XYZ file of C-alpha atoms in Angstrom:
82
model
C 0.090 0.011 0.006
C 1.275 3.500 -0.856
C 1.358 6.438 1.618
C -1.118 8.230 -0.419
C -3.689 5.275 0.029
C -2.938 5.291 4.021
C -3.084 8.964 4.373
C -6.556 9.426 2.619
C -8.649 7.976 5.395
C -7.065 10.406 8.037
C -7.260 13.404 5.646
C -11.044 12.695 5.263
C -11.448 12.225 9.163
C -9.802 15.451 9.685
C -11.702 17.154 7.058
C -14.947 15.713 8.386
C -14.023 16.767 11.890
C -13.314 20.464 10.711
C -16.497 20.376 8.903
C -18.381 19.229 11.858
C -16.926 21.958 13.934
C -17.638 24.716 11.517
C -21.304 23.411 11.242
C -21.436 23.543 15.129
C -20.114 27.044 15.119
C -22.634 28.234 12.576
C -25.408 26.298 14.306
C -24.610 27.924 17.612
C -24.376 31.402 15.844
C -27.920 30.864 14.411
C -29.151 29.712 17.749
C -27.925 32.968 19.443
C -29.811 35.024 17.129
C -32.991 33.065 17.593
C -32.370 33.378 21.361
C -32.098 37.199 21.023
C -35.078 37.306 18.919
C -37.127 35.321 21.270
C -36.013 37.584 24.128
C -37.033 40.680 21.998
C -40.575 38.932 21.271
C -41.070 38.250 24.934
C -40.201 41.870 25.917
C -42.433 43.238 23.191
C -45.218 40.815 24.383
C -44.744 42.007 27.893
C -45.543 45.515 26.756
C -48.525 44.361 24.963
C -47.003 45.085 21.528
C -47.044 48.729 22.266
C -50.810 48.960 22.046
C -52.496 51.140 24.628
C -55.619 49.381 25.551
C -57.580 52.491 24.759
C -56.445 52.532 21.057
C -56.750 48.880 20.267
C -58.737 48.296 17.136
C -59.249 45.369 14.678
C -56.165 46.335 12.579
C -54.035 45.339 15.892
C -55.957 42.349 16.254
C -55.108 41.392 12.519
C -51.486 42.155 12.804
C -51.070 40.207 16.035
C -53.078 37.094 14.473
C -50.683 37.335 11.458
C -47.704 37.391 13.755
C -49.177 34.427 15.725
C -49.616 32.586 12.437
C -46.101 32.941 11.368
C -44.829 31.769 14.922
C -47.110 28.803 14.579
C -45.623 27.857 11.155
C -41.994 28.068 12.823
C -43.344 25.834 15.640
C -44.768 23.303 13.316
C -41.498 23.420 11.056
C -39.444 22.655 14.426
C -41.867 19.861 15.429
C -43.204 21.581 18.569
C -46.772 22.199 17.449
C -49.267 19.763 15.649
């Protein structure tokens, strides 16, 4: 067996390991963005989406329902809602 033949599996293993580490780094970066967005959404919800009770109208309801529908779509995509 030549050295080229024996080195290839190791090179593939190193490449696979580097690729997995890069994927993990990218995954954690996207997760951090999602965590930030979730925190911002929670803060906005705590403030009733900046809607004063005396000014709420059906447009507010429609906008909030649209946001809810989009969140439900994300939840379904992630497998957390039926």
